[in-house]
Coordinates of C-alpha atoms and ligand atoms in Angstrom, one line a residue:
M1 CA -32.6 4.9 8.6
S2 CA -29.4 3.9 10.2
A3 CA -29.1 1.8 13.3
R4 CA -28.0 4.9 15.1
E5 CA -31.2 6.7 14.3
L6 CA -33.4 3.8 15.1
L7 CA -31.9 3.0 18.5
K8 CA -32.1 5.5 21.2
V9 CA -28.7 5.4 22.8
P10 CA -28.8 5.7 26.6
P11 CA -26.1 8.2 27.7
L12 CA -22.7 6.9 28.8
R13 CA -20.3 9.4 30.5
V14 CA -16.7 9.2 31.6
E15 CA -14.8 11.3 34.1
R16 CA -11.1 11.2 35.1
L17 CA -10.9 11.3 38.9
T18 CA -8.4 11.0 41.6
L19 CA -8.8 7.8 43.6
P20 CA -10.4 9.6 46.6
Q21 CA -12.9 11.2 44.2
G22 CA -13.7 7.9 42.7
L23 CA -14.2 6.2 46.0
A24 CA -16.4 9.1 47.2
M25 CA -18.6 8.7 44.2
A26 CA -19.1 5.0 45.0
A27 CA -19.7 5.7 48.6
D28 CA -22.4 8.3 47.6
G29 CA -24.4 5.4 46.2
R30 CA -24.1 6.9 42.8
S31 CA -23.1 3.4 41.8
P32 CA -20.6 3.9 39.0
F33 CA -21.1 1.7 36.0
G34 CA -17.4 0.9 36.1
G35 CA -14.0 2.3 36.3
L36 CA -10.5 1.8 35.0
G37 CA -8.0 2.4 37.8
Y38 CA -4.4 3.4 37.4
G39 CA -2.4 2.4 40.5
T40 CA -5.6 1.9 42.5
P41 CA -6.3 -0.9 45.0
D42 CA -7.0 -4.3 43.4
N43 CA -10.0 -5.2 45.5
L44 CA -12.7 -2.9 44.0
A45 CA -14.9 -5.1 41.8
W46 CA -16.3 -2.1 39.8
M47 CA -12.8 -0.7 39.2
P48 CA -10.3 -3.2 37.9
T49 CA -6.8 -1.7 38.2
V50 CA -3.7 -1.6 36.0
N51 CA -0.7 -3.1 37.8
A52 CA 1.8 -0.4 36.8
Q53 CA 3.6 2.3 38.7
V54 CA 1.9 5.8 38.4
L55 CA 4.6 8.4 37.7
S56 CA 2.4 11.5 37.6
A57 CA 2.0 13.8 40.6
G58 CA -1.7 13.2 41.1
G59 CA -1.1 9.6 42.3
P60 CA -3.6 6.9 41.7
M61 CA -6.3 7.9 39.1
A62 CA -9.4 6.4 37.6
D63 CA -11.5 6.8 34.6
V64 CA -15.0 6.4 36.0
W65 CA -17.9 5.5 33.7
Q66 CA -21.6 6.4 34.4
A67 CA -24.5 4.8 32.7
S68 CA -28.1 5.9 33.1
G69 CA -30.0 2.6 33.5
E70 CA -30.1 -0.2 35.9
I71 CA -26.9 -2.2 36.0
R72 CA -26.8 -6.0 35.6
S73 CA -23.6 -7.9 36.2
G74 CA -22.4 -11.3 35.0
T75 CA -19.5 -13.6 34.5
T76 CA -18.8 -15.5 31.4
G77 CA -15.8 -17.9 31.8
V78 CA -12.9 -15.7 32.9
A79 CA -14.7 -12.4 31.9
R80 CA -16.5 -10.3 34.4
W81 CA -18.9 -7.7 33.1
R82 CA -21.5 -5.1 33.9
T83 CA -24.2 -3.8 31.5
D84 CA -27.0 -1.3 31.4
G85 CA -28.5 -3.2 28.5
H86 CA -26.8 -1.0 25.8
W87 CA -23.2 -0.7 27.0
V88 CA -21.0 -3.3 28.6
L89 CA -17.8 -2.8 30.5
G90 CA -15.7 -5.9 31.3
A91 CA -12.5 -7.2 32.7
I92 CA -10.4 -10.3 32.4
D93 CA -7.5 -11.2 34.7
L94 CA -6.0 -14.5 33.6
D95 CA -3.2 -16.0 35.6
E96 CA -0.7 -17.6 33.3
A97 CA 0.7 -19.8 36.0
V98 CA -2.7 -21.5 36.2
E99 CA -3.2 -21.7 32.5
Q100 CA 0.4 -22.9 31.5
Q101 CA -0.3 -23.2 27.8
G102 CA 1.7 -20.5 26.2
V103 CA 0.8 -16.8 25.5
A104 CA -0.9 -17.5 22.2
K105 CA -3.3 -20.0 23.7
L106 CA -3.7 -17.7 26.8
A107 CA -4.8 -14.8 24.6
E108 CA -7.0 -17.0 22.5
R109 CA -8.8 -18.3 25.6
A110 CA -9.2 -14.8 27.1
Y111 CA -10.6 -13.3 23.9
A112 CA -12.9 -16.3 23.3
D113 CA -14.4 -15.7 26.7
L114 CA -14.5 -11.9 26.0
F115 CA -16.6 -12.6 22.9
R116 CA -18.9 -15.0 24.7
A117 CA -19.4 -12.3 27.4
L118 CA -20.4 -9.8 24.6
A119 CA -23.0 -12.3 23.5
D120 CA -24.3 -13.0 27.0
S121 CA -24.6 -9.2 27.8
G122 CA -26.3 -8.5 24.5
C123 CA -23.7 -5.9 23.4
P124 CA -21.8 -7.4 20.5
H125 CA -19.8 -4.4 19.2
L126 CA -16.4 -3.7 20.7
L127 CA -15.3 -0.1 20.9
R128 CA -12.2 -0.1 23.0
I129 CA -9.9 -2.7 24.5
W130 CA -7.0 -2.2 27.0
N131 CA -4.5 -5.1 27.1
Y132 CA -1.7 -5.5 29.7
L133 CA 0.6 -8.5 29.2
P134 CA 3.3 -9.3 31.8
Q135 CA 6.8 -9.3 30.2
I136 CA 5.5 -8.3 26.8
N137 CA 8.9 -8.2 25.2
G138 CA 10.1 -11.4 26.8
D139 CA 10.8 -14.6 24.9
G140 CA 7.7 -16.8 24.5
G141 CA 9.4 -19.9 23.3
G142 CA 11.3 -18.7 20.2
L143 CA 8.8 -15.9 19.5
E144 CA 8.4 -12.6 21.5
R145 CA 5.5 -12.8 23.9
Y146 CA 3.7 -9.9 22.2
R147 CA 3.9 -11.7 18.9
Q148 CA 2.5 -14.8 20.5
F149 CA -0.3 -12.7 22.0
N150 CA -1.1 -11.3 18.5
I151 CA -1.5 -14.9 17.2
G152 CA -4.1 -15.9 19.8
R153 CA -5.9 -12.5 19.7
Q154 CA -6.4 -12.5 15.9
Q155 CA -7.4 -16.2 16.0
A156 CA -10.1 -15.5 18.6
F157 CA -11.5 -12.5 16.5
L158 CA -11.7 -14.8 13.4
D159 CA -13.3 -17.7 15.3
A160 CA -15.9 -15.3 16.8
G161 CA -16.7 -13.8 13.4
Q162 CA -15.5 -10.4 14.8
A163 CA -13.9 -7.8 12.6
A164 CA -10.1 -8.6 12.7
F165 CA -9.1 -6.1 10.1
D166 CA -11.2 -3.1 8.9
G167 CA -13.6 -2.4 11.7
A168 CA -11.4 -3.7 14.6
P169 CA -11.8 -1.9 17.9
A170 CA -9.5 0.8 19.2
A171 CA -6.9 -0.8 21.6
C172 CA -3.7 -0.5 23.4
A173 CA -1.3 -3.3 24.5
L174 CA 1.3 -2.6 27.1
G175 CA 3.7 -4.6 29.2
I176 CA 3.5 -4.9 32.9
R177 CA 6.2 -6.5 35.1
Q178 CA 4.2 -9.3 36.6
G179 CA 0.8 -10.6 37.4
S180 CA -2.0 -11.8 35.2
L181 CA -2.9 -11.0 31.6
C182 CA -5.3 -8.1 32.1
I183 CA -7.8 -7.2 29.5
R184 CA -10.5 -4.5 29.9
F185 CA -13.2 -3.8 27.3
L186 CA -16.0 -1.5 26.4
A187 CA -18.7 -2.6 23.9
G188 CA -22.1 -1.5 22.9
Q189 CA -25.1 -2.4 20.7
I190 CA -23.9 -0.2 17.7
A191 CA -20.6 -0.7 15.8
P192 CA -18.2 2.2 16.2
L193 CA -16.8 4.0 13.2
P194 CA -13.1 3.0 12.8
V195 CA -10.5 5.6 12.1
E196 CA -7.1 5.0 10.6
N197 CA -4.0 7.2 10.4
P198 CA -2.9 8.3 6.9
R199 CA 0.8 8.5 8.1
Q200 CA 0.7 4.8 9.2
V201 CA 0.1 1.4 7.7
S202 CA -3.0 0.0 9.4
A203 CA -1.7 -2.2 12.2
Y204 CA -3.8 -5.1 11.0
R205 CA -1.9 -4.9 7.7
Y206 CA 1.6 -4.8 9.2
P207 CA 4.0 -7.0 7.3
E208 CA 5.2 -10.4 8.7
T209 CA 8.5 -8.9 10.0
Y210 CA 6.5 -7.8 13.0
G211 CA 5.2 -11.3 13.7
P212 CA 3.2 -14.1 12.0
R213 CA -0.1 -12.5 12.8
S214 CA -0.9 -8.8 12.8
P215 CA -2.1 -6.8 15.8
T216 CA -5.8 -6.5 15.9
F217 CA -6.8 -2.8 16.3
S218 CA -7.9 0.3 14.5
R219 CA -6.0 3.6 15.2
A220 CA -9.2 5.1 16.7
A221 CA -12.9 4.5 17.0
L222 CA -15.8 7.0 17.0
A223 CA -19.1 6.3 18.7
E224 CA -22.2 8.2 19.6
L225 CA -22.4 8.1 23.4
G226 CA -26.1 9.2 23.7
G227 CA -27.3 12.6 24.9
G228 CA -25.9 14.3 21.8
D229 CA -22.2 13.5 22.5
V230 CA -19.6 11.7 20.5
A231 CA -16.6 9.8 21.9
L232 CA -13.3 9.4 20.3
F233 CA -11.2 6.5 21.5
I234 CA -7.6 6.8 20.3
S235 CA -5.5 3.6 20.4
G236 CA -2.0 3.5 21.8
T237 CA -0.1 5.8 19.5
A238 CA 3.7 5.8 19.1
S239 CA 6.6 6.9 16.9
I240 CA 5.8 4.8 13.9
I241 CA 5.7 6.1 10.3
G242 CA 4.4 3.6 7.7
H243 CA 5.1 0.5 9.7
E244 CA 8.6 1.5 10.9
T245 CA 9.7 2.8 14.3
V246 CA 11.4 6.2 13.8
H247 CA 13.8 8.1 16.1
L248 CA 15.5 5.1 17.7
G249 CA 16.8 5.8 21.2
D250 CA 15.5 9.5 21.1
V251 CA 12.6 9.8 23.5
R252 CA 12.1 13.5 22.8
A253 CA 11.8 13.0 19.1
Q254 CA 9.6 9.9 19.6
T255 CA 7.2 11.9 21.7
A256 CA 7.1 14.7 19.1
E257 CA 6.4 12.2 16.4
T258 CA 3.7 10.6 18.5
L259 CA 2.0 14.0 18.8
R260 CA 2.1 14.3 15.0
N261 CA 0.4 10.9 14.7
L262 CA -2.2 11.8 17.3
T263 CA -3.0 15.0 15.3
A264 CA -3.3 13.0 12.1
V265 CA -5.7 10.5 13.8
I266 CA -7.8 13.4 15.2
D267 CA -7.9 15.2 11.8
T268 CA -9.2 12.0 10.2
A269 CA -11.8 11.5 13.0
N270 CA -13.0 15.1 12.7
A271 CA -13.8 14.5 9.0
R272 CA -16.3 11.8 10.0
T273 CA -18.2 13.7 12.7
S274 CA -19.6 17.1 13.5
A275 CA -18.0 16.9 16.9
R276 CA -14.6 18.7 17.2
F277 CA -11.7 17.0 18.7
A278 CA -8.3 18.6 19.4
L279 CA -4.9 17.5 20.7
P280 CA -4.9 19.9 23.7
T281 CA -8.2 18.6 25.0
L282 CA -7.8 14.8 25.4
E283 CA -7.8 12.6 28.5
A284 CA -4.4 10.9 27.8
V285 CA -2.5 8.0 29.4
V286 CA 1.2 8.3 28.7
Y287 CA 3.2 5.1 29.0
V288 CA 7.0 5.4 29.3
R289 CA 9.4 2.5 29.2
H290 CA 12.0 4.2 31.4
V291 CA 10.9 6.1 34.5
A292 CA 13.6 8.7 34.0
D293 CA 12.1 9.7 30.6
A294 CA 8.8 10.8 32.1
P295 CA 9.9 14.5 32.7
V296 CA 11.3 14.7 29.2
V297 CA 8.0 13.4 27.7
R298 CA 6.1 15.8 29.8
Q299 CA 8.2 18.7 28.7
V300 CA 7.6 17.9 25.0
L301 CA 3.9 18.0 25.7
V302 CA 4.1 21.3 27.6
D303 CA 6.2 22.9 24.8
A304 CA 3.7 21.7 22.2
L305 CA 0.4 22.3 24.0
G306 CA 1.1 24.7 26.9
A307 CA 1.1 23.8 30.6
D308 CA -2.5 24.6 31.0
A309 CA -3.9 22.4 28.2
P310 CA -6.2 19.7 29.7
T311 CA -4.2 17.0 27.9
V312 CA -1.2 18.1 29.8
R313 CA -2.9 18.7 33.2
Q314 CA -5.0 15.5 33.2
A315 CA -2.5 13.1 31.7
V316 CA -1.7 10.0 33.7
Y317 CA 1.9 8.7 33.4
L318 CA 2.5 5.0 33.8
E319 CA 5.7 3.0 33.8
A320 CA 5.1 0.2 31.2
D321 CA 6.9 -1.6 28.4
I322 CA 5.8 -0.7 25.0
C323 CA 5.0 -3.7 22.7
R324 CA 8.0 -2.9 20.3
Q325 CA 11.4 -3.1 21.9
D326 CA 12.5 0.1 20.2
L327 CA 9.6 2.2 21.3
L328 CA 10.2 4.3 24.4
V329 CA 6.8 6.1 24.7
E330 CA 3.2 5.5 23.8
I331 CA 0.2 7.7 24.3
E332 CA -3.5 6.7 24.2
A333 CA -6.5 9.0 24.8
H334 CA -10.2 9.5 24.7
A335 CA -12.3 12.6 24.4
V336 CA -16.0 13.4 24.4
A337 CA -17.6 16.3 22.5
P338 CA -21.1 17.3 21.4
G339 CA -22.0 16.3 17.9
A340 CA -23.1 13.4 15.7
L341 CA -21.4 10.9 13.4
R342 CA -21.7 11.7 9.7
A343 CA -23.8 9.1 7.9
Ligands
LIG1 C1 1.7 0.4 17.1 O1 1.3 1.5 16.6 C2 2.2 0.6 18.5 O2 -1.4 -4.5 19.9 O3 -3.3 -3.7 20.6 C3 -0.5 0.4 19.8 C4 -1.9 0.2 20.1 C5 0.3 -0.7 19.6 C6 -2.4 -1.1 20.2 C7 -2.1 -3.6 20.2 C8 -0.2 -2.0 19.8 C9 -1.6 -2.2 20.0 O4 1.8 -0.6 16.5 C10 1.7 -0.6 19.4

């Protein structure tokens, strides 16, 4: 029997809410397990926020997670976390000005604490990580800050004995203007099923032209969420074919290519589960480098999926730098559907 069959998975649920809906839920005493806020206030312990401008009409939004059991919270070094005993949601906000040791060391320190937090919470398997690095394309002492970040991140994975190549979690890495290095993470007691994109070289196998150490993430991750549902976490996806950026300077074509990559990831994921995922029914976050591009990106989505598609209606648009200078747009998403993983 597989670990999945032996362990009864307590249900985890996620809902995309407006900020008032999210706050009402907390006020109800429904005690959310945790939330990921977009443009939300920075003083809610259960809902760490992303310090980026929200460009979509709905204003501040939050992905709010509900667990079924009693919640225990803890702090491990710079990592704050909450667990129901099976799932853990955590956040790190690490102020560079305080650390003053360079971005590689900063990332290594953050991730070392993240992995200690997983051990402390008893949930060792990472499913999804969200990374936000101030000035991601800035110079980090002869090497771009994102490339520095990749050095420290991969080193911490290796030091912790975590899968740094095949089996790495789904992730995104975006640039914010200022503030701390922000990392949010979701982990559980069962390793997810990693999914790659046949149109792209695995990011953890990118050649050295993109930096001395590869980025550490899988294109997507599938996990049983309990209660007969499967979650698909799709990493930040962009206009990359093989390992190369395509459609330089053309945000419309980059968005269309990104949709083709999302489709390829979804098709690959669907082959591994009885759950059915589809491009029009995702909860997406769309990151645009230039605010003025947001309506263009949205129009490409409308033309491809229709204005009424949930992916179009529920998408949150954020102003952020993408980790490659030549990328203008990146889309990440998750979805939940009934089914099971294939053995
Ligand atoms: C790419 O495909 C675009 O460094 O964690 C996407 C998702 C990207 C995650 C990361 C980077 C990361 O390479 C960039």
